Amino acid sequence: MKNIRCKDYETLSKKVANSIIKQITLKPNSVLGLATGSTPIGTYQALIEAYQKGKVDFSQVTVFNLDEYYPISKDNPQSYHHFMMQHFFQHININKDNCYIPNGQAKNIEKECRLYDEAIKQSGGIDLQLLGIGTNGHIGFNEPGRLLHMNTHLTSLKASTIEDNARFFDKIDSVPTKAITMGIGSIMKAKKILLLVSGQKKADIYKKLFEKQLSTDIPVSLLQLHLDVTVMVDQEAYSSEVISDTIVG
Ligand code: F6R
């Protein structure tokens, strides 16, 4: 894994945005895997600014988002559909028909998950996957546990995830307890992965990422098996205890 240390969140966000712009410049019809949460917001802002300056064209890009709460409607302000529209899609020239997010109101969940995986396959697969990381090591909503899932599936959120995400809701009881998420297999099939780690509260899990052990209790540790992962970490989350080749960005 390549490890790029950035002096702050703003630098990290700009660098991640630049990597995405480079990807789209090289392949205008790129397929991007995107994340929600607070970490990628700066990246989306930097991409919107680049778009407004004419530096990137999203017209041929396809997006698959990692996850969506369940059950939730698309226009609920807490849904990831709403998040993506508000923070990114409505500000750029992406074709909304090419923006895929699991349907948080699907009646037939198994079918929804199967069709989601098929759509990823039909698109030619994800060229560049953006990931955040949970304080418990989850990626997407692949939570720590004895078993991990290969494909898109319905999952129950861990108490720690519900607590972490409560900051976006009026009260903890309002946080959905389930989500539809891409599986570890879908993530690992991405050609390139950019993992974003920002802030003091991610410092512990960042260290674990480089412990050279694989465990389903730390789902992010499986990324060590992927051949093209770049970890972008800001100073607050960085630890000098980590033994890895680090580029200062
Ligand atoms: C979001 C997602 C999650 C988040 C993670 C970190 O689509 O899949 O894995 O990336 O929970 O969230 P933040 O960035 O809010 O700390």
mmCIF file of C-alpha atoms and ligand atoms in Angstrom:
data_model
loop_
_atom_site.group_PDB
_atom_site.id
_atom_site.type_symbol
_atom_site.label_atom_id
_atom_site.label_comp_id
_atom_site.label_asym_id
_atom_site.label_seq_id
_atom_site.Cartn_x
_atom_site.Cartn_y
_atom_site.Cartn_z
ATOM 1 C CA MET A 1 0.000 0.000 0.000
ATOM 2 C CA LYS A 2 1.212 3.445 -0.857
ATOM 3 C CA ASN A 3 0.903 5.849 2.040
ATOM 4 C CA ILE A 4 0.678 9.574 1.381
ATOM 5 C CA ARG A 5 0.832 11.899 4.379
ATOM 6 C CA CYS A 6 -0.809 15.276 3.858
ATOM 7 C CA LYS A 7 -0.328 18.236 6.159
ATOM 8 C CA ASP A 8 -4.036 18.814 6.656
ATOM 9 C CA TYR A 9 -7.537 17.869 5.516
ATOM 10 C CA GLU A 10 -7.632 20.530 2.804
ATOM 11 C CA THR A 11 -4.401 19.289 1.225
ATOM 12 C CA LEU A 12 -5.666 15.705 1.408
ATOM 13 C CA SER A 13 -8.959 16.664 -0.244
ATOM 14 C CA LYS A 14 -7.219 18.514 -3.093
ATOM 15 C CA LYS A 15 -4.830 15.629 -3.719
ATOM 16 C CA VAL A 16 -7.649 13.099 -3.807
ATOM 17 C CA ALA A 17 -9.621 15.347 -6.172
ATOM 18 C CA ASN A 18 -6.542 15.613 -8.418
ATOM 19 C CA SER A 19 -6.205 11.824 -8.565
ATOM 20 C CA ILE A 20 -9.869 11.567 -9.587
ATOM 21 C CA ILE A 21 -9.429 14.290 -12.237
ATOM 22 C CA LYS A 22 -6.375 12.451 -13.581
ATOM 23 C CA GLN A 23 -8.392 9.232 -13.767
ATOM 24 C CA ILE A 24 -11.217 10.959 -15.683
ATOM 25 C CA THR A 25 -8.783 12.756 -17.988
ATOM 26 C CA LEU A 26 -7.122 9.465 -18.902
ATOM 27 C CA LYS A 27 -10.479 7.673 -19.233
ATOM 28 C CA PRO A 28 -13.452 10.034 -19.706
ATOM 29 C CA ASN A 29 -15.971 7.208 -19.222
ATOM 30 C CA SER A 30 -14.422 6.086 -15.934
ATOM 31 C CA VAL A 31 -16.462 4.151 -13.409
ATOM 32 C CA LEU A 32 -16.010 5.609 -9.937
ATOM 33 C CA GLY A 33 -16.932 3.980 -6.632
ATOM 34 C CA LEU A 34 -17.849 6.736 -4.177
ATOM 35 C CA ALA A 35 -18.386 7.096 -0.446
ATOM 36 C CA THR A 36 -20.429 9.333 1.821
ATOM 37 C CA GLY A 37 -19.655 10.459 5.386
ATOM 38 C CA SER A 38 -17.728 13.545 6.399
ATOM 39 C CA THR A 39 -14.312 12.532 5.032
ATOM 40 C CA PRO A 40 -14.957 12.877 1.255
ATOM 41 C CA ILE A 41 -16.895 16.171 1.498
ATOM 42 C CA GLY A 42 -13.718 18.240 0.914
ATOM 43 C CA THR A 43 -12.860 16.079 -2.099
ATOM 44 C CA TYR A 44 -16.312 16.670 -3.594
ATOM 45 C CA GLN A 45 -15.945 20.419 -2.991
ATOM 46 C CA ALA A 46 -12.545 20.431 -4.722
ATOM 47 C CA LEU A 47 -14.000 18.471 -7.645
ATOM 48 C CA ILE A 48 -16.918 20.915 -7.955
ATOM 49 C CA GLU A 49 -14.452 23.839 -8.024
ATOM 50 C CA ALA A 50 -12.362 22.080 -10.694
ATOM 51 C CA TYR A 51 -15.519 21.457 -12.730
ATOM 52 C CA GLN A 52 -16.548 25.117 -12.454
ATOM 53 C CA LYS A 53 -13.109 26.098 -13.773
ATOM 54 C CA GLY A 54 -13.528 23.719 -16.721
ATOM 55 C CA LYS A 55 -10.813 21.329 -15.528
ATOM 56 C CA VAL A 56 -12.931 18.179 -15.497
ATOM 57 C CA ASP A 57 -15.895 16.820 -17.443
ATOM 58 C CA PHE A 58 -18.169 14.278 -15.742
ATOM 59 C CA SER A 59 -20.532 13.803 -18.685
ATOM 60 C CA GLN A 60 -19.376 10.258 -19.435
ATOM 61 C CA VAL A 61 -18.613 9.167 -15.875
ATOM 62 C CA THR A 62 -20.559 6.425 -14.081
ATOM 63 C CA VAL A 63 -20.736 6.296 -10.279
ATOM 64 C CA PHE A 64 -21.565 3.468 -7.898
ATOM 65 C CA ASN A 65 -21.974 4.492 -4.294
ATOM 66 C CA LEU A 66 -20.891 2.126 -1.579
ATOM 67 C CA ASP A 67 -24.007 2.091 0.516
ATOM 68 C CA GLU A 68 -27.385 3.401 1.606
ATOM 69 C CA TYR A 69 -29.291 3.144 4.856
ATOM 70 C CA TYR A 70 -32.263 0.773 4.974
ATOM 71 C CA PRO A 71 -35.124 1.482 5.088
ATOM 72 C CA ILE A 72 -34.960 5.088 3.925
ATOM 73 C CA SER A 73 -36.500 7.066 1.103
ATOM 74 C CA LYS A 74 -34.370 8.844 -1.502
ATOM 75 C CA ASP A 75 -35.607 12.271 -0.518
ATOM 76 C CA ASN A 76 -35.103 11.832 3.205
ATOM 77 C CA PRO A 77 -32.404 14.425 4.042
ATOM 78 C CA GLN A 78 -30.498 11.706 5.957
ATOM 79 C CA SER A 79 -30.337 9.370 2.964
ATOM 80 C CA TYR A 80 -27.109 8.903 1.073
ATOM 81 C CA HIS A 81 -29.034 9.688 -2.134
ATOM 82 C CA HIS A 82 -29.734 13.117 -0.697
ATOM 83 C CA PHE A 83 -26.150 13.465 0.561
ATOM 84 C CA MET A 84 -24.675 12.742 -2.866
ATOM 85 C CA MET A 85 -27.042 15.115 -4.640
ATOM 86 C CA GLN A 86 -26.415 17.897 -2.143
ATOM 87 C CA HIS A 87 -22.641 17.533 -1.867
ATOM 88 C CA PHE A 88 -21.780 16.512 -5.392
ATOM 89 C CA PHE A 89 -24.110 15.401 -8.190
ATOM 90 C CA GLN A 90 -26.314 18.485 -8.444
ATOM 91 C CA HIS A 91 -23.243 20.709 -8.900
ATOM 92 C CA ILE A 92 -21.603 18.848 -11.801
ATOM 93 C CA ASN A 93 -22.526 17.712 -15.314
ATOM 94 C CA ILE A 94 -22.881 14.038 -14.480
ATOM 95 C CA ASN A 95 -25.737 12.126 -16.123
ATOM 96 C CA LYS A 96 -27.982 11.258 -13.139
ATOM 97 C CA ASP A 97 -28.974 8.022 -14.912
ATOM 98 C CA ASN A 98 -25.374 6.942 -14.465
ATOM 99 C CA CYS A 99 -25.372 7.540 -10.695
ATOM 100 C CA TYR A 100 -26.113 4.312 -8.871
ATOM 101 C CA ILE A 101 -26.881 4.144 -5.149
ATOM 102 C CA PRO A 102 -28.550 1.130 -3.513
ATOM 103 C CA ASN A 103 -32.302 1.645 -3.146
ATOM 104 C CA GLY A 104 -33.073 2.078 0.548
ATOM 105 C CA GLN A 105 -36.734 1.275 -0.132
ATOM 106 C CA ALA A 106 -36.248 -1.913 -2.137
ATOM 107 C CA LYS A 107 -39.009 -4.422 -1.375
ATOM 108 C CA ASN A 108 -36.997 -7.345 -2.692
ATOM 109 C CA ILE A 109 -33.595 -6.768 -1.102
ATOM 110 C CA GLU A 110 -31.953 -9.858 -2.552
ATOM 111 C CA LYS A 111 -32.934 -8.764 -6.058
ATOM 112 C CA GLU A 112 -31.792 -5.183 -5.424
ATOM 113 C CA CYS A 113 -28.371 -6.442 -4.287
ATOM 114 C CA ARG A 114 -28.024 -8.849 -7.214
ATOM 115 C CA LEU A 115 -28.970 -6.165 -9.745
ATOM 116 C CA TYR A 116 -26.525 -3.738 -8.136
ATOM 117 C CA ASP A 117 -23.657 -6.189 -8.557
ATOM 118 C CA GLU A 118 -24.763 -6.942 -12.115
ATOM 119 C CA ALA A 119 -24.835 -3.224 -12.958
ATOM 120 C CA ILE A 120 -21.260 -2.859 -11.666
ATOM 121 C CA LYS A 121 -20.219 -5.806 -13.814
ATOM 122 C CA GLN A 122 -22.047 -4.471 -16.884
ATOM 123 C CA SER A 123 -20.290 -1.120 -16.496
ATOM 124 C CA GLY A 124 -16.948 -2.871 -16.916
ATOM 125 C CA GLY A 125 -16.092 -2.715 -13.191
ATOM 126 C CA ILE A 126 -14.967 0.088 -10.928
ATOM 127 C CA ASP A 127 -11.844 1.911 -12.126
ATOM 128 C CA LEU A 128 -11.285 3.952 -8.988
ATOM 129 C CA GLN A 129 -12.866 3.305 -5.608
ATOM 130 C CA LEU A 130 -12.912 6.016 -2.959
ATOM 131 C CA LEU A 131 -13.151 4.728 0.613
ATOM 132 C CA GLY A 132 -13.498 6.250 4.036
ATOM 133 C CA ILE A 133 -12.877 4.164 7.126
ATOM 134 C CA GLY A 134 -14.992 3.580 10.224
ATOM 135 C CA THR A 135 -13.353 3.936 13.630
ATOM 136 C CA ASN A 136 -14.039 0.193 13.975
ATOM 137 C CA GLY A 137 -12.308 -0.581 10.659
ATOM 138 C CA HIS A 138 -15.398 -0.941 8.482
ATOM 139 C CA ILE A 139 -15.236 -0.102 4.786
ATOM 140 C CA GLY A 140 -18.528 0.586 3.098
ATOM 141 C CA PHE A 141 -20.740 -0.875 5.806
ATOM 142 C CA ASN A 142 -18.790 -4.116 5.948
ATOM 143 C CA GLU A 143 -18.724 -4.278 9.724
ATOM 144 C CA PRO A 144 -16.255 -6.280 11.854
ATOM 145 C CA GLY A 145 -17.396 -9.833 12.487
ATOM 146 C CA ARG A 146 -16.629 -13.507 12.013
ATOM 147 C CA LEU A 147 -17.758 -13.468 8.384
ATOM 148 C CA LEU A 148 -17.518 -10.867 5.669
ATOM 149 C CA HIS A 149 -19.654 -10.799 2.528
ATOM 150 C CA MET A 150 -18.356 -10.835 -1.025
ATOM 151 C CA ASN A 151 -21.288 -9.098 -2.678
ATOM 152 C CA THR A 152 -23.809 -6.337 -2.090
ATOM 153 C CA HIS A 153 -25.998 -7.235 0.883
ATOM 154 C CA LEU A 154 -28.183 -5.957 3.704
ATOM 155 C CA THR A 155 -26.264 -5.553 6.950
ATOM 156 C CA SER A 156 -26.899 -4.538 10.531
ATOM 157 C CA LEU A 157 -24.827 -1.618 11.730
ATOM 158 C CA LYS A 158 -22.661 -2.105 14.815
ATOM 159 C CA ALA A 159 -23.411 -0.031 17.899
ATOM 160 C CA SER A 160 -20.102 1.829 17.403
ATOM 161 C CA THR A 161 -21.124 2.847 13.848
ATOM 162 C CA ILE A 162 -24.544 3.990 15.040
ATOM 163 C CA GLU A 163 -22.809 6.078 17.742
ATOM 164 C CA ASP A 164 -20.318 7.533 15.229
ATOM 165 C CA ASN A 165 -23.094 8.461 12.802
ATOM 166 C CA ALA A 166 -25.416 9.893 15.466
ATOM 167 C CA ARG A 167 -23.734 13.278 14.876
ATOM 168 C CA PHE A 168 -25.697 13.565 11.625
ATOM 169 C CA PHE A 169 -29.069 12.930 13.344
ATOM 170 C CA ASP A 170 -31.164 14.738 15.963
ATOM 171 C CA LYS A 171 -30.859 11.795 18.351
ATOM 172 C CA ILE A 172 -29.163 8.412 18.390
ATOM 173 C CA ASP A 173 -32.501 6.572 18.147
ATOM 174 C CA SER A 174 -33.060 8.174 14.735
ATOM 175 C CA VAL A 175 -29.956 6.512 13.206
ATOM 176 C CA PRO A 176 -31.020 3.623 10.952
ATOM 177 C CA THR A 177 -29.771 0.285 12.220
ATOM 178 C CA LYS A 178 -29.429 -1.352 8.812
ATOM 179 C CA ALA A 179 -27.873 -0.557 5.444
ATOM 180 C CA ILE A 180 -27.370 -2.033 1.993
ATOM 181 C CA THR A 181 -23.663 -2.081 1.234
ATOM 182 C CA MET A 182 -21.328 -3.250 -1.460
ATOM 183 C CA GLY A 183 -19.422 -6.317 -0.228
ATOM 184 C CA ILE A 184 -15.712 -6.753 0.347
ATOM 185 C CA GLY A 185 -15.465 -8.645 -2.964
ATOM 186 C CA SER A 186 -17.027 -5.764 -4.906
ATOM 187 C CA ILE A 187 -14.570 -3.329 -3.286
ATOM 188 C CA MET A 188 -11.568 -5.591 -3.854
ATOM 189 C CA LYS A 189 -12.449 -5.934 -7.554
ATOM 190 C CA ALA A 190 -11.923 -2.183 -8.076
ATOM 191 C CA LYS A 191 -8.864 -1.561 -10.212
ATOM 192 C CA LYS A 192 -7.540 1.170 -7.917
ATOM 193 C CA ILE A 193 -8.477 2.129 -4.373
ATOM 194 C CA LEU A 194 -7.980 5.454 -2.597
ATOM 195 C CA LEU A 195 -8.492 5.169 1.155
ATOM 196 C CA LEU A 196 -9.013 8.492 2.938
ATOM 197 C CA VAL A 197 -8.095 8.723 6.621
ATOM 198 C CA SER A 198 -8.623 12.032 8.357
ATOM 199 C CA GLY A 199 -8.798 13.332 11.915
ATOM 200 C CA GLN A 200 -7.619 12.376 15.368
ATOM 201 C CA LYS A 201 -10.388 9.826 15.910
ATOM 202 C CA LYS A 202 -9.039 7.712 13.026
ATOM 203 C CA ALA A 203 -5.478 7.568 14.435
ATOM 204 C CA ASP A 204 -5.959 4.180 16.161
ATOM 205 C CA ILE A 205 -7.523 2.400 13.212
ATOM 206 C CA TYR A 206 -4.892 3.917 10.896
ATOM 207 C CA LYS A 207 -2.158 2.209 12.945
ATOM 208 C CA LYS A 208 -3.981 -1.147 12.775
ATOM 209 C CA LEU A 209 -4.129 -0.891 9.009
ATOM 210 C CA PHE A 210 -0.395 -1.414 8.815
ATOM 211 C CA GLU A 211 -0.068 -4.204 11.367
ATOM 212 C CA LYS A 212 0.420 -6.726 8.554
ATOM 213 C CA GLN A 213 -2.282 -9.031 9.856
ATOM 214 C CA LEU A 214 -5.551 -9.791 8.175
ATOM 215 C CA SER A 215 -8.705 -10.078 10.225
ATOM 216 C CA THR A 216 -12.397 -9.981 9.522
ATOM 217 C CA ASP A 217 -12.555 -8.082 12.836
ATOM 218 C CA ILE A 218 -10.780 -5.239 11.022
ATOM 219 C CA PRO A 219 -12.339 -5.347 7.539
ATOM 220 C CA VAL A 220 -10.042 -2.596 6.222
ATOM 221 C CA SER A 221 -7.038 -4.877 6.874
ATOM 222 C CA LEU A 222 -8.069 -6.936 3.830
ATOM 223 C CA LEU A 223 -7.065 -4.032 1.604
ATOM 224 C CA GLN A 224 -3.482 -5.210 2.157
ATOM 225 C CA LEU A 225 -4.267 -7.938 -0.379
ATOM 226 C CA HIS A 226 -5.137 -5.426 -3.087
ATOM 227 C CA LEU A 227 -2.393 -4.516 -5.542
ATOM 228 C CA ASP A 228 -3.213 -0.832 -6.005
ATOM 229 C CA VAL A 229 -4.222 0.909 -2.785
ATOM 230 C CA THR A 230 -3.163 4.432 -1.890
ATOM 231 C CA VAL A 231 -3.823 5.572 1.661
ATOM 232 C CA MET A 232 -4.184 9.337 1.929
ATOM 233 C CA VAL A 233 -3.781 10.347 5.557
ATOM 234 C CA ASP A 234 -3.755 13.768 7.181
ATOM 235 C CA GLN A 235 -1.433 14.804 9.964
ATOM 236 C CA GLU A 236 -4.057 14.341 12.683
ATOM 237 C CA ALA A 237 -4.673 10.694 11.837
ATOM 238 C CA TYR A 238 -1.061 9.889 10.928
ATOM 239 C CA SER A 239 1.151 7.943 13.283
ATOM 240 C CA SER A 240 4.933 7.860 13.056
ATOM 241 C CA GLU A 241 4.766 4.368 14.596
ATOM 242 C CA VAL A 242 3.524 3.051 11.272
ATOM 243 C CA ILE A 243 6.251 1.291 9.370
ATOM 244 C CA SER A 244 5.468 1.838 5.737
ATOM 245 C CA ASP A 245 6.900 3.753 2.822
ATOM 246 C CA THR A 246 5.410 7.176 3.261
ATOM 247 C CA ILE A 247 5.432 9.970 0.753
ATOM 248 C CA VAL A 248 4.920 13.423 2.214
ATOM 249 C CA GLY A 249 2.238 15.114 0.135
HETATM 250 C C1 F6R B 1 -19.870 5.806 3.705
HETATM 251 C C2 F6R B 1 -19.160 4.604 4.128
HETATM 252 C C3 F6R B 1 -18.487 4.514 5.440
HETATM 253 C C4 F6R B 1 -17.691 5.771 5.817
HETATM 254 C C5 F6R B 1 -17.070 5.629 7.193
HETATM 255 C C6 F6R B 1 -16.327 6.874 7.627
HETATM 256 O O1 F6R B 1 -20.417 5.651 2.417
HETATM 257 O O2 F6R B 1 -19.154 3.663 3.397
HETATM 258 O O3 F6R B 1 -17.619 3.412 5.443
HETATM 259 O O4 F6R B 1 -16.701 5.983 4.868
HETATM 260 O O5 F6R B 1 -18.065 5.341 8.126
HETATM 261 O O6 F6R B 1 -17.229 7.927 7.769
HETATM 262 P P1 F6R B 1 -16.722 9.402 8.077
HETATM 263 O O7 F6R B 1 -16.011 9.870 6.863
HETATM 264 O O8 F6R B 1 -17.978 10.184 8.332
HETATM 265 O O9 F6R B 1 -15.822 9.310 9.258
#
